[in-house]
C-alpha cells in the first residue's frame, strides 16, 4: 500500500498545456518534461508534449549548484517544483519560479542529435525515434490524434458500428494492390506438392494468406446486418512506389452503408471530410497556426510560380465553407483535353477516354482548374474493381461504373469509393470476366444471395488526410514510423 501511494504522489504533476491556459499566480505546482533550451544558467524552456508552447522555468541564481546546472542540457528530463508567477517575458503570461529541480534523466549534449535549431525533415526522418520532440512533429502528431478521435466521434454520432475487419486475409480478390505474404513455412525448404509448387495446405492457416489491402469486403458483410458500419485500421500494399503519397503500411477508414446510392455516398464523404477539418480547427488551433506559419516560410523559399495560392488555414477554411465540385470522368477527360497544359504538351502521360488518370491529371483538375476538392464519378469499368456497380444504359465498349474518387489539392486522390454491384448475376459475370474465382468468394456472394440491397462505401486514406490538414508534403512525415520500399527502421 505504502509504495503504491508514493508512486501516485510522484505523478501529481500539472500538464504544461493546462498550466499555461489556466495557471494562477501564487499556485504551487510540479511539472515534468524535457529541456528544449537553457539560457543564461537561469531560463529553462520545458516541454512535455501536451502543447508546442514551452513553459519558462526560472531558476534563481544560487538555487542550483554548478554540477546540477551543467546537467540541464537540451533533451534532459526534469521534475520541477515551483511557484507560478506572472511573466514579464514575451509570448507567455505566466512562468514557473523553481524551488526545486530534480534531473530525471541526463542527455549528453555532445551526442544528442536534436539541437535547438531548424533541422531538415530528411534528417529528422533518420531519427524518427526522436523527432516527436520537435515543434513540427509535436503539432503533426497531436493533429493526427485529433483526426483519429474525430473519425470515431463522427461515425458514433451517426450510429455506425465500428467493425474490426481482419488484418490477415485469405482473399486477394480486392485487387487494390500487391500483397505481403503471411506464412510460417520455412524459406529454405518449403513443403511441395507433386507438381513442385509450394503446398500451402501445410502452412499455418492451411492455405495461402496475406496482409489485407482493405477491409471493405468484410465491411460489406457487416453492413448487410447493421446497415451502417465503418472500419479503421492498418492496410498493407507491397507496391514499389516511392512517392510522397504512398506507404506500404497505411491506415484507412472505410464506411460501408446499406440503402445508400452513389449520391448518398458522396454526400457522406464530403460531410465527413469537412467535419474532420472543422474538428481540428476547433481543437488544435495552436498546432494549426504553427504549421500555417511553417508552411508559409517553406513557400517563401520556392519560386513564385510554384507557390500555393492559399495558406494552410485559408485552405482549410475554404474547404469547410464551400461544397466540393462534382464531375463525371467523361467531363474530367474533356477538361484535360481542352486544357492549355494538354495543348502545350505539358502532361507526361497521354490523355484519352479510358485512361487511369495520373497524378499530374488529377492535380491539374483540382489545383489549376477547379481550385477545390473534386468528386469524380462514372469511371470506365475496365480500370476499376469488380465490385463496383455497372451503370445502366452505357454505350457498348464504354461501360462505366458508379465509382467516386475524391481528389484534393496538393494530394490528389484522397478517397476512393463506389456504389456496389448488388445484382448477383451482374456481379458474377463481372468476376468471371476478371478471372476471380467464384468458389473462393462464395462468402462474399452470399450477401447478394440472401437479402441483397443497394449499398455503397468508400475508403479515406488516413495519412493523406493528415497530410491535407497539416500541409506536410511527404507522407513519411505524418505517420510515426513509415514503412516504404527498403525502409523499415524503428
Ligand atoms: O482507392 P483505394 O485503393 O480503395 C479501396 O481500397 C477501397 N476498398 C475503398 C472502399 O471503397 N472501401 O484506397 C482508398 C484510399 C485512397 O483513396 C488513398 O487515399 C489511400 O486509400 N491509399 C493510400 N494511402 C497511402 N499509401 C498507399 N499506398 C495508398 N493506397 C491507397
Ligand atoms: Mg483508388
PDB file of N, CA, C and O in Angstrom, residues 145-219:
ATOM      1  N   UNK A 145      -3.733  12.586 -33.873  1.00  0.00           N
ATOM      2  CA  UNK A 145      -4.562  12.044 -32.792  1.00  0.00           C
ATOM      3  C   UNK A 145      -5.981  12.603 -32.858  1.00  0.00           C
ATOM      4  O   UNK A 145      -6.960  11.868 -32.781  1.00  0.00           O
ATOM      5  N   UNK A 146      -6.083  13.923 -32.993  1.00  0.00           N
ATOM      6  CA  UNK A 146      -7.410  14.552 -33.026  1.00  0.00           C
ATOM      7  C   UNK A 146      -8.240  14.047 -34.200  1.00  0.00           C
ATOM      8  O   UNK A 146      -9.446  13.842 -34.077  1.00  0.00           O
ATOM      9  N   UNK A 147      -7.581  13.864 -35.333  1.00  0.00           N
ATOM     10  CA  UNK A 147      -8.303  13.375 -36.510  1.00  0.00           C
ATOM     11  C   UNK A 147      -8.841  11.965 -36.249  1.00  0.00           C
ATOM     12  O   UNK A 147      -9.976  11.653 -36.603  1.00  0.00           O
ATOM     13  N   UNK A 148      -8.014  11.116 -35.633  1.00  0.00           N
ATOM     14  CA  UNK A 148      -8.454   9.746 -35.356  1.00  0.00           C
ATOM     15  C   UNK A 148      -9.642   9.763 -34.395  1.00  0.00           C
ATOM     16  O   UNK A 148     -10.628   9.043 -34.571  1.00  0.00           O
ATOM     17  N   UNK A 149      -9.546  10.621 -33.394  1.00  0.00           N
ATOM     18  CA  UNK A 149     -10.636  10.731 -32.427  1.00  0.00           C
ATOM     19  C   UNK A 149     -11.910  11.222 -33.118  1.00  0.00           C
ATOM     20  O   UNK A 149     -13.002  10.705 -32.900  1.00  0.00           O
ATOM     21  N   UNK A 150     -11.750  12.217 -33.998  1.00  0.00           N
ATOM     22  CA  UNK A 150     -12.899  12.793 -34.701  1.00  0.00           C
ATOM     23  C   UNK A 150     -13.549  11.778 -35.643  1.00  0.00           C
ATOM     24  O   UNK A 150     -14.761  11.814 -35.864  1.00  0.00           O
ATOM     25  N   UNK A 151     -12.755  10.870 -36.187  1.00  0.00           N
ATOM     26  CA  UNK A 151     -13.307   9.819 -37.058  1.00  0.00           C
ATOM     27  C   UNK A 151     -14.338   9.010 -36.262  1.00  0.00           C
ATOM     28  O   UNK A 151     -15.478   8.808 -36.681  1.00  0.00           O
ATOM     29  N   UNK A 152     -13.921   8.584 -35.077  1.00  0.00           N
ATOM     30  CA  UNK A 152     -14.828   7.771 -34.251  1.00  0.00           C
ATOM     31  C   UNK A 152     -16.034   8.592 -33.786  1.00  0.00           C
ATOM     32  O   UNK A 152     -17.155   8.102 -33.737  1.00  0.00           O
ATOM     33  N   UNK A 153     -15.787   9.846 -33.464  1.00  0.00           N
ATOM     34  CA  UNK A 153     -16.867  10.707 -32.982  1.00  0.00           C
ATOM     35  C   UNK A 153     -17.931  10.884 -34.079  1.00  0.00           C
ATOM     36  O   UNK A 153     -19.123  10.770 -33.839  1.00  0.00           O
ATOM     37  N   UNK A 154     -17.454  11.154 -35.289  1.00  0.00           N
ATOM     38  CA  UNK A 154     -18.362  11.379 -36.413  1.00  0.00           C
ATOM     39  C   UNK A 154     -19.278  10.168 -36.621  1.00  0.00           C
ATOM     40  O   UNK A 154     -20.505  10.296 -36.686  1.00  0.00           O
ATOM     41  N   UNK A 155     -18.665   8.983 -36.720  1.00  0.00           N
ATOM     42  CA  UNK A 155     -19.478   7.804 -37.016  1.00  0.00           C
ATOM     43  C   UNK A 155     -20.318   7.379 -35.817  1.00  0.00           C
ATOM     44  O   UNK A 155     -21.426   6.873 -35.971  1.00  0.00           O
ATOM     45  N   UNK A 156     -19.795   7.587 -34.629  1.00  0.00           N
ATOM     46  CA  UNK A 156     -20.583   7.251 -33.450  1.00  0.00           C
ATOM     47  C   UNK A 156     -21.842   8.113 -33.391  1.00  0.00           C
ATOM     48  O   UNK A 156     -22.937   7.621 -33.120  1.00  0.00           O
ATOM     49  N   UNK A 157     -21.690   9.415 -33.694  1.00  0.00           N
ATOM     50  CA  UNK A 157     -22.843  10.315 -33.683  1.00  0.00           C
ATOM     51  C   UNK A 157     -23.882   9.899 -34.718  1.00  0.00           C
ATOM     52  O   UNK A 157     -25.069  10.171 -34.565  1.00  0.00           O
ATOM     53  N   UNK A 158     -23.436   9.240 -35.773  1.00  0.00           N
ATOM     54  CA  UNK A 158     -24.368   8.820 -36.827  1.00  0.00           C
ATOM     55  C   UNK A 158     -24.887   7.397 -36.627  1.00  0.00           C
ATOM     56  O   UNK A 158     -25.625   6.883 -37.461  1.00  0.00           O
ATOM     57  N   UNK A 159     -24.460   6.747 -35.552  1.00  0.00           N
ATOM     58  CA  UNK A 159     -24.971   5.402 -35.269  1.00  0.00           C
ATOM     59  C   UNK A 159     -24.322   4.297 -36.076  1.00  0.00           C
ATOM     60  O   UNK A 159     -24.897   3.216 -36.230  1.00  0.00           O
ATOM     61  N   UNK A 160     -23.135   4.540 -36.629  1.00  0.00           N
ATOM     62  CA  UNK A 160     -22.415   3.480 -37.342  1.00  0.00           C
ATOM     63  C   UNK A 160     -21.760   2.544 -36.324  1.00  0.00           C
ATOM     64  O   UNK A 160     -21.344   2.978 -35.255  1.00  0.00           O
ATOM     65  N   UNK A 161     -21.650   1.265 -36.692  1.00  0.00           N
ATOM     66  CA  UNK A 161     -20.964   0.291 -35.838  1.00  0.00           C
ATOM     67  C   UNK A 161     -19.512   0.159 -36.287  1.00  0.00           C
ATOM     68  O   UNK A 161     -19.244  -0.024 -37.482  1.00  0.00           O
ATOM     69  N   UNK A 162     -18.601   0.298 -35.342  1.00  0.00           N
ATOM     70  CA  UNK A 162     -17.166   0.152 -35.664  1.00  0.00           C
ATOM     71  C   UNK A 162     -16.846  -1.335 -35.747  1.00  0.00           C
ATOM     72  O   UNK A 162     -16.912  -2.051 -34.746  1.00  0.00           O
ATOM     73  N   UNK A 163     -16.512  -1.801 -36.922  1.00  0.00           N
ATOM     74  CA  UNK A 163     -16.234  -3.223 -37.155  1.00  0.00           C
ATOM     75  C   UNK A 163     -14.736  -3.413 -37.358  1.00  0.00           C
ATOM     76  O   UNK A 163     -14.138  -2.745 -38.202  1.00  0.00           O
ATOM     77  N   UNK A 164     -14.142  -4.315 -36.576  1.00  0.00           N
ATOM     78  CA  UNK A 164     -12.711  -4.599 -36.746  1.00  0.00           C
ATOM     79  C   UNK A 164     -12.554  -5.715 -37.758  1.00  0.00           C
ATOM     80  O   UNK A 164     -12.742  -6.886 -37.425  1.00  0.00           O
ATOM     81  N   UNK A 165     -12.235  -5.364 -38.960  1.00  0.00           N
ATOM     82  CA  UNK A 165     -12.057  -6.374 -40.009  1.00  0.00           C
ATOM     83  C   UNK A 165     -10.639  -6.947 -39.892  1.00  0.00           C
ATOM     84  O   UNK A 165      -9.754  -6.299 -39.351  1.00  0.00           O
ATOM     85  N   UNK A 166     -10.441  -8.180 -40.378  1.00  0.00           N
ATOM     86  CA  UNK A 166      -9.160  -8.846 -40.125  1.00  0.00           C
ATOM     87  C   UNK A 166      -7.985  -8.239 -40.883  1.00  0.00           C
ATOM     88  O   UNK A 166      -8.159  -7.609 -41.930  1.00  0.00           O
ATOM     89  N   UNK A 167      -6.822  -8.444 -40.319  1.00  0.00           N
ATOM     90  CA  UNK A 167      -5.590  -7.953 -40.933  1.00  0.00           C
ATOM     91  C   UNK A 167      -4.959  -9.047 -41.789  1.00  0.00           C
ATOM     92  O   UNK A 167      -4.370  -8.782 -42.825  1.00  0.00           O
ATOM     93  N   UNK A 168      -5.134 -10.293 -41.368  1.00  0.00           N
ATOM     94  CA  UNK A 168      -4.671 -11.412 -42.189  1.00  0.00           C
ATOM     95  C   UNK A 168      -5.857 -11.903 -43.009  1.00  0.00           C
ATOM     96  O   UNK A 168      -6.946 -12.089 -42.467  1.00  0.00           O
ATOM     97  N   UNK A 169      -5.636 -12.076 -44.281  1.00  0.00           N
ATOM     98  CA  UNK A 169      -6.743 -12.485 -45.130  1.00  0.00           C
ATOM     99  C   UNK A 169      -6.315 -13.573 -46.110  1.00  0.00           C
ATOM    100  O   UNK A 169      -5.152 -13.640 -46.507  1.00  0.00           O
ATOM    101  N   UNK A 170      -7.284 -14.407 -46.471  1.00  0.00           N
ATOM    102  CA  UNK A 170      -7.001 -15.451 -47.455  1.00  0.00           C
ATOM    103  C   UNK A 170      -7.520 -15.034 -48.827  1.00  0.00           C
ATOM    104  O   UNK A 170      -7.355 -15.743 -49.799  1.00  0.00           O
ATOM    105  N   UNK A 171      -8.162 -13.851 -48.871  1.00  0.00           N
ATOM    106  CA  UNK A 171      -8.717 -13.444 -50.164  1.00  0.00           C
ATOM    107  C   UNK A 171      -7.831 -12.374 -50.782  1.00  0.00           C
ATOM    108  O   UNK A 171      -7.368 -11.463 -50.111  1.00  0.00           O
ATOM    109  N   UNK A 172      -7.582 -12.520 -52.082  1.00  0.00           N
ATOM    110  CA  UNK A 172      -6.812 -11.455 -52.734  1.00  0.00           C
ATOM    111  C   UNK A 172      -7.617 -10.892 -53.893  1.00  0.00           C
ATOM    112  O   UNK A 172      -7.101 -10.422 -54.884  1.00  0.00           O
ATOM    113  N   UNK A 173      -8.942 -10.948 -53.726  1.00  0.00           N
ATOM    114  CA  UNK A 173      -9.827 -10.565 -54.823  1.00  0.00           C
ATOM    115  C   UNK A 173      -9.942  -9.064 -54.992  1.00  0.00           C
ATOM    116  O   UNK A 173     -10.254  -8.581 -56.067  1.00  0.00           O
ATOM    117  N   UNK A 174      -9.685  -8.327 -53.929  1.00  0.00           N
ATOM    118  CA  UNK A 174      -9.888  -6.881 -53.985  1.00  0.00           C
ATOM    119  C   UNK A 174      -9.103  -6.254 -55.136  1.00  0.00           C
ATOM    120  O   UNK A 174      -9.566  -5.336 -55.787  1.00  0.00           O
ATOM    121  N   UNK A 175      -7.910  -6.769 -55.355  1.00  0.00           N
ATOM    122  CA  UNK A 175      -7.125  -6.265 -56.481  1.00  0.00           C
ATOM    123  C   UNK A 175      -6.644  -4.839 -56.297  1.00  0.00           C
ATOM    124  O   UNK A 175      -6.296  -4.150 -57.246  1.00  0.00           O
ATOM    125  N   UNK A 176      -6.624  -4.360 -55.043  1.00  0.00           N
ATOM    126  CA  UNK A 176      -6.234  -2.968 -54.806  1.00  0.00           C
ATOM    127  C   UNK A 176      -4.723  -2.781 -54.872  1.00  0.00           C
ATOM    128  O   UNK A 176      -4.235  -1.674 -54.960  1.00  0.00           O
ATOM    129  N   UNK A 177      -3.979  -3.865 -54.790  1.00  0.00           N
ATOM    130  CA  UNK A 177      -2.532  -3.711 -54.860  1.00  0.00           C
ATOM    131  C   UNK A 177      -1.831  -5.025 -54.598  1.00  0.00           C
ATOM    132  O   UNK A 177      -2.470  -6.012 -54.228  1.00  0.00           O
ATOM    133  N   UNK A 178      -0.519  -5.024 -54.789  1.00  0.00           N
ATOM    134  CA  UNK A 178       0.290  -6.206 -54.489  1.00  0.00           C
ATOM    135  C   UNK A 178       0.215  -6.483 -52.992  1.00  0.00           C
ATOM    136  O   UNK A 178       0.130  -5.550 -52.189  1.00  0.00           O
ATOM    137  N   UNK A 179       0.269  -7.777 -52.616  1.00  0.00           N
ATOM    138  CA  UNK A 179       0.097  -8.115 -51.199  1.00  0.00           C
ATOM    139  C   UNK A 179       1.373  -8.658 -50.564  1.00  0.00           C
ATOM    140  O   UNK A 179       2.235  -9.200 -51.244  1.00  0.00           O
ATOM    141  N   UNK A 180       1.451  -8.500 -49.234  1.00  0.00           N
ATOM    142  CA  UNK A 180       2.530  -9.111 -48.457  1.00  0.00           C
ATOM    143  C   UNK A 180       2.064 -10.482 -47.988  1.00  0.00           C
ATOM    144  O   UNK A 180       1.010 -10.604 -47.366  1.00  0.00           O
ATOM    145  N   UNK A 181       2.881 -11.508 -48.242  1.00  0.00           N
ATOM    146  CA  UNK A 181       2.509 -12.856 -47.844  1.00  0.00           C
ATOM    147  C   UNK A 181       2.726 -13.052 -46.336  1.00  0.00           C
ATOM    148  O   UNK A 181       3.684 -12.549 -45.767  1.00  0.00           O
ATOM    149  N   UNK A 182       1.799 -13.791 -45.727  1.00  0.00           N
ATOM    150  CA  UNK A 182       1.937 -14.178 -44.321  1.00  0.00           C
ATOM    151  C   UNK A 182       2.117 -15.685 -44.286  1.00  0.00           C
ATOM    152  O   UNK A 182       1.259 -16.420 -44.787  1.00  0.00           O
ATOM    153  N   UNK A 183       3.228 -16.148 -43.754  1.00  0.00           N
ATOM    154  CA  UNK A 183       3.465 -17.586 -43.741  1.00  0.00           C
ATOM    155  C   UNK A 183       4.376 -17.991 -42.587  1.00  0.00           C
ATOM    156  O   UNK A 183       5.148 -17.165 -42.088  1.00  0.00           O
ATOM    157  N   UNK A 184       4.256 -19.249 -42.172  1.00  0.00           N
ATOM    158  CA  UNK A 184       5.221 -19.785 -41.215  1.00  0.00           C
ATOM    159  C   UNK A 184       6.010 -20.933 -41.857  1.00  0.00           C
ATOM    160  O   UNK A 184       6.741 -21.646 -41.169  1.00  0.00           O
ATOM    161  N   UNK A 185       5.843 -21.098 -43.158  1.00  0.00           N
ATOM    162  CA  UNK A 185       6.600 -22.156 -43.848  1.00  0.00           C
ATOM    163  C   UNK A 185       8.080 -21.789 -43.887  1.00  0.00           C
ATOM    164  O   UNK A 185       8.421 -20.611 -43.994  1.00  0.00           O
ATOM    165  N   UNK A 186       8.958 -22.805 -43.818  1.00  0.00           N
ATOM    166  CA  UNK A 186      10.393 -22.488 -43.889  1.00  0.00           C
ATOM    167  C   UNK A 186      10.777 -22.054 -45.310  1.00  0.00           C
ATOM    168  O   UNK A 186      10.315 -22.649 -46.279  1.00  0.00           O
ATOM    169  N   UNK A 187      11.582 -21.008 -45.390  1.00  0.00           N
ATOM    170  CA  UNK A 187      12.010 -20.485 -46.698  1.00  0.00           C
ATOM    171  C   UNK A 187      12.912 -21.460 -47.450  1.00  0.00           C
ATOM    172  O   UNK A 187      12.827 -21.618 -48.643  1.00  0.00           O
ATOM    173  N   UNK A 188      13.849 -22.054 -46.666  1.00  0.00           N
ATOM    174  CA  UNK A 188      14.881 -22.853 -47.322  1.00  0.00           C
ATOM    175  C   UNK A 188      14.332 -24.166 -47.877  1.00  0.00           C
ATOM    176  O   UNK A 188      14.826 -24.669 -48.871  1.00  0.00           O
ATOM    177  N   UNK A 189      13.288 -24.675 -47.198  1.00  0.00           N
ATOM    178  CA  UNK A 189      12.808 -25.969 -47.674  1.00  0.00           C
ATOM    179  C   UNK A 189      11.295 -26.093 -47.473  1.00  0.00           C
ATOM    180  O   UNK A 189      10.819 -26.880 -46.667  1.00  0.00           O
ATOM    181  N   UNK A 190      10.503 -25.319 -48.231  1.00  0.00           N
ATOM    182  CA  UNK A 190       9.052 -25.369 -48.034  1.00  0.00           C
ATOM    183  C   UNK A 190       8.482 -26.689 -48.552  1.00  0.00           C
ATOM    184  O   UNK A 190       9.035 -27.260 -49.499  1.00  0.00           O
ATOM    185  N   UNK A 191       7.410 -27.165 -47.923  1.00  0.00           N
ATOM    186  CA  UNK A 191       6.788 -28.391 -48.423  1.00  0.00           C
ATOM    187  C   UNK A 191       6.253 -28.176 -49.839  1.00  0.00           C
ATOM    188  O   UNK A 191       5.726 -27.101 -50.143  1.00  0.00           O
ATOM    189  N   UNK A 192       6.418 -29.181 -50.692  1.00  0.00           N
ATOM    190  CA  UNK A 192       5.986 -29.009 -52.082  1.00  0.00           C
ATOM    191  C   UNK A 192       4.978 -30.074 -52.480  1.00  0.00           C
ATOM    192  O   UNK A 192       4.983 -31.174 -51.949  1.00  0.00           O
ATOM    193  N   UNK A 193       4.127 -29.700 -53.424  1.00  0.00           N
ATOM    194  CA  UNK A 193       3.184 -30.670 -53.983  1.00  0.00           C
ATOM    195  C   UNK A 193       3.906 -31.452 -55.071  1.00  0.00           C
ATOM    196  O   UNK A 193       5.037 -31.123 -55.451  1.00  0.00           O
ATOM    197  N   UNK A 194       3.215 -32.478 -55.591  1.00  0.00           N
ATOM    198  CA  UNK A 194       3.870 -33.312 -56.596  1.00  0.00           C
ATOM    199  C   UNK A 194       4.344 -32.525 -57.804  1.00  0.00           C
ATOM    200  O   UNK A 194       5.395 -32.808 -58.385  1.00  0.00           O
ATOM    201  N   UNK A 195       3.559 -31.504 -58.165  1.00  0.00           N
ATOM    202  CA  UNK A 195       3.949 -30.719 -59.346  1.00  0.00           C
ATOM    203  C   UNK A 195       5.060 -29.708 -59.034  1.00  0.00           C
ATOM    204  O   UNK A 195       5.439 -28.911 -59.889  1.00  0.00           O
ATOM    205  N   UNK A 196       5.565 -29.708 -57.797  1.00  0.00           N
ATOM    206  CA  UNK A 196       6.685 -28.829 -57.466  1.00  0.00           C
ATOM    207  C   UNK A 196       6.265 -27.502 -56.836  1.00  0.00           C
ATOM    208  O   UNK A 196       7.098 -26.791 -56.282  1.00  0.00           O
ATOM    209  N   UNK A 197       4.957 -27.165 -56.919  1.00  0.00           N
ATOM    210  CA  UNK A 197       4.517 -25.897 -56.338  1.00  0.00           C
ATOM    211  C   UNK A 197       4.440 -26.031 -54.806  1.00  0.00           C
ATOM    212  O   UNK A 197       4.333 -27.138 -54.266  1.00  0.00           O
ATOM    213  N   UNK A 198       4.498 -24.887 -54.142  1.00  0.00           N
ATOM    214  CA  UNK A 198       4.503 -24.904 -52.668  1.00  0.00           C
ATOM    215  C   UNK A 198       3.147 -25.377 -52.134  1.00  0.00           C
ATOM    216  O   UNK A 198       2.096 -24.971 -52.637  1.00  0.00           O
ATOM    217  N   UNK A 199       3.199 -26.220 -51.131  1.00  0.00           N
ATOM    218  CA  UNK A 199       1.974 -26.804 -50.584  1.00  0.00           C
ATOM    219  C   UNK A 199       1.485 -25.995 -49.387  1.00  0.00           C
ATOM    220  O   UNK A 199       1.869 -26.243 -48.243  1.00  0.00           O
ATOM    221  N   UNK A 200       0.613 -25.039 -49.669  1.00  0.00           N
ATOM    222  CA  UNK A 200       0.130 -24.170 -48.594  1.00  0.00           C
ATOM    223  C   UNK A 200      -0.821 -24.878 -47.634  1.00  0.00           C
ATOM    224  O   UNK A 200      -1.138 -24.352 -46.574  1.00  0.00           O
ATOM    225  N   UNK A 201      -1.245 -26.073 -47.994  1.00  0.00           N
ATOM    226  CA  UNK A 201      -2.065 -26.841 -47.051  1.00  0.00           C
ATOM    227  C   UNK A 201      -1.279 -27.097 -45.769  1.00  0.00           C
ATOM    228  O   UNK A 201      -1.859 -27.278 -44.697  1.00  0.00           O
ATOM    229  N   UNK A 202       0.033 -27.073 -45.887  1.00  0.00           N
ATOM    230  CA  UNK A 202       0.887 -27.288 -44.707  1.00  0.00           C
ATOM    231  C   UNK A 202       1.189 -25.992 -43.955  1.00  0.00           C
ATOM    232  O   UNK A 202       1.849 -26.002 -42.918  1.00  0.00           O
ATOM    233  N   UNK A 203       0.730 -24.891 -44.504  1.00  0.00           N
ATOM    234  CA  UNK A 203       1.024 -23.587 -43.878  1.00  0.00           C
ATOM    235  C   UNK A 203       0.119 -23.382 -42.652  1.00  0.00           C
ATOM    236  O   UNK A 203      -0.822 -24.138 -42.415  1.00  0.00           O
ATOM    237  N   UNK A 204       0.407 -22.356 -41.881  1.00  0.00           N
ATOM    238  CA  UNK A 204      -0.285 -22.112 -40.612  1.00  0.00           C
ATOM    239  C   UNK A 204      -1.811 -22.194 -40.739  1.00  0.00           C
ATOM    240  O   UNK A 204      -2.477 -22.837 -39.954  1.00  0.00           O
ATOM    241  N   UNK A 205      -2.358 -21.483 -41.727  1.00  0.00           N
ATOM    242  CA  UNK A 205      -3.814 -21.454 -41.882  1.00  0.00           C
ATOM    243  C   UNK A 205      -4.329 -22.537 -42.833  1.00  0.00           C
ATOM    244  O   UNK A 205      -5.511 -22.573 -43.153  1.00  0.00           O
ATOM    245  N   UNK A 206      -3.424 -23.354 -43.321  1.00  0.00           N
ATOM    246  CA  UNK A 206      -3.842 -24.397 -44.249  1.00  0.00           C
ATOM    247  C   UNK A 206      -4.146 -23.865 -45.637  1.00  0.00           C
ATOM    248  O   UNK A 206      -4.711 -24.553 -46.485  1.00  0.00           O
ATOM    249  N   UNK A 207      -3.810 -22.639 -45.871  1.00  0.00           N
ATOM    250  CA  UNK A 207      -3.977 -22.044 -47.192  1.00  0.00           C
ATOM    251  C   UNK A 207      -3.056 -20.841 -47.308  1.00  0.00           C
ATOM    252  O   UNK A 207      -2.467 -20.404 -46.306  1.00  0.00           O
ATOM    253  N   UNK A 208      -2.960 -20.306 -48.491  1.00  0.00           N
ATOM    254  CA  UNK A 208      -2.107 -19.140 -48.716  1.00  0.00           C
ATOM    255  C   UNK A 208      -2.764 -17.890 -48.127  1.00  0.00           C
ATOM    256  O   UNK A 208      -3.943 -17.624 -48.373  1.00  0.00           O
ATOM    257  N   UNK A 209      -2.010 -17.143 -47.326  1.00  0.00           N
ATOM    258  CA  UNK A 209      -2.587 -15.943 -46.699  1.00  0.00           C
ATOM    259  C   UNK A 209      -1.683 -14.729 -46.881  1.00  0.00           C
ATOM    260  O   UNK A 209      -0.482 -14.853 -47.106  1.00  0.00           O
ATOM    261  N   UNK A 210      -2.314 -13.539 -46.754  1.00  0.00           N
ATOM    262  CA  UNK A 210      -1.622 -12.269 -46.969  1.00  0.00           C
ATOM    263  C   UNK A 210      -2.093 -11.234 -45.958  1.00  0.00           C
ATOM    264  O   UNK A 210      -3.098 -11.440 -45.281  1.00  0.00           O
ATOM    265  N   UNK A 211      -1.384 -10.112 -45.921  1.00  0.00           N
ATOM    266  CA  UNK A 211      -1.877  -8.964 -45.153  1.00  0.00           C
ATOM    267  C   UNK A 211      -2.924  -8.251 -46.008  1.00  0.00           C
ATOM    268  O   UNK A 211      -2.764  -8.134 -47.221  1.00  0.00           O
ATOM    269  N   UNK A 212      -3.955  -7.766 -45.367  1.00  0.00           N
ATOM    270  CA  UNK A 212      -5.077  -7.179 -46.112  1.00  0.00           C
ATOM    271  C   UNK A 212      -4.702  -5.874 -46.813  1.00  0.00           C
ATOM    272  O   UNK A 212      -3.868  -5.107 -46.320  1.00  0.00           O
ATOM    273  N   UNK A 213      -5.320  -5.627 -47.965  1.00  0.00           N
ATOM    274  CA  UNK A 213      -5.143  -4.340 -48.650  1.00  0.00           C
ATOM    275  C   UNK A 213      -6.317  -3.416 -48.355  1.00  0.00           C
ATOM    276  O   UNK A 213      -6.276  -2.228 -48.675  1.00  0.00           O
ATOM    277  N   UNK A 214      -7.377  -3.970 -47.755  1.00  0.00           N
ATOM    278  CA  UNK A 214      -8.590  -3.194 -47.496  1.00  0.00           C
ATOM    279  C   UNK A 214      -9.541  -4.033 -46.657  1.00  0.00           C
ATOM    280  O   UNK A 214      -9.563  -5.258 -46.778  1.00  0.00           O
ATOM    281  N   UNK A 215     -10.324  -3.381 -45.824  1.00  0.00           N
ATOM    282  CA  UNK A 215     -11.304  -4.119 -45.021  1.00  0.00           C
ATOM    283  C   UNK A 215     -12.681  -4.131 -45.657  1.00  0.00           C
ATOM    284  O   UNK A 215     -13.659  -4.579 -45.055  1.00  0.00           O
ATOM    285  N   UNK A 216     -12.757  -3.649 -46.893  1.00  0.00           N
ATOM    286  CA  UNK A 216     -14.080  -3.434 -47.494  1.00  0.00           C
ATOM    287  C   UNK A 216     -14.946  -4.686 -47.634  1.00  0.00           C
ATOM    288  O   UNK A 216     -16.120  -4.677 -47.283  1.00  0.00           O
ATOM    289  N   UNK A 217     -14.364  -5.757 -48.181  1.00  0.00           N
ATOM    290  CA  UNK A 217     -15.215  -6.919 -48.479  1.00  0.00           C
ATOM    291  C   UNK A 217     -15.852  -7.456 -47.210  1.00  0.00           C
ATOM    292  O   UNK A 217     -17.031  -7.783 -47.180  1.00  0.00           O
ATOM    293  N   UNK A 218     -15.071  -7.505 -46.123  1.00  0.00           N
ATOM    294  CA  UNK A 218     -15.630  -7.930 -44.839  1.00  0.00           C
ATOM    295  C   UNK A 218     -16.582  -6.854 -44.303  1.00  0.00           C
ATOM    296  O   UNK A 218     -17.589  -7.160 -43.665  1.00  0.00           O
ATOM    297  N   UNK A 219     -16.255  -5.608 -44.565  1.00  0.00           N
ATOM    298  CA  UNK A 219     -17.117  -4.500 -44.152  1.00  0.00           C
ATOM    299  C   UNK A 219     -18.507  -4.629 -44.766  1.00  0.00           C
ATOM    300  O   UNK A 219     -19.518  -4.376 -44.108  1.00  0.00           O
TER     301      UNK A 219
END
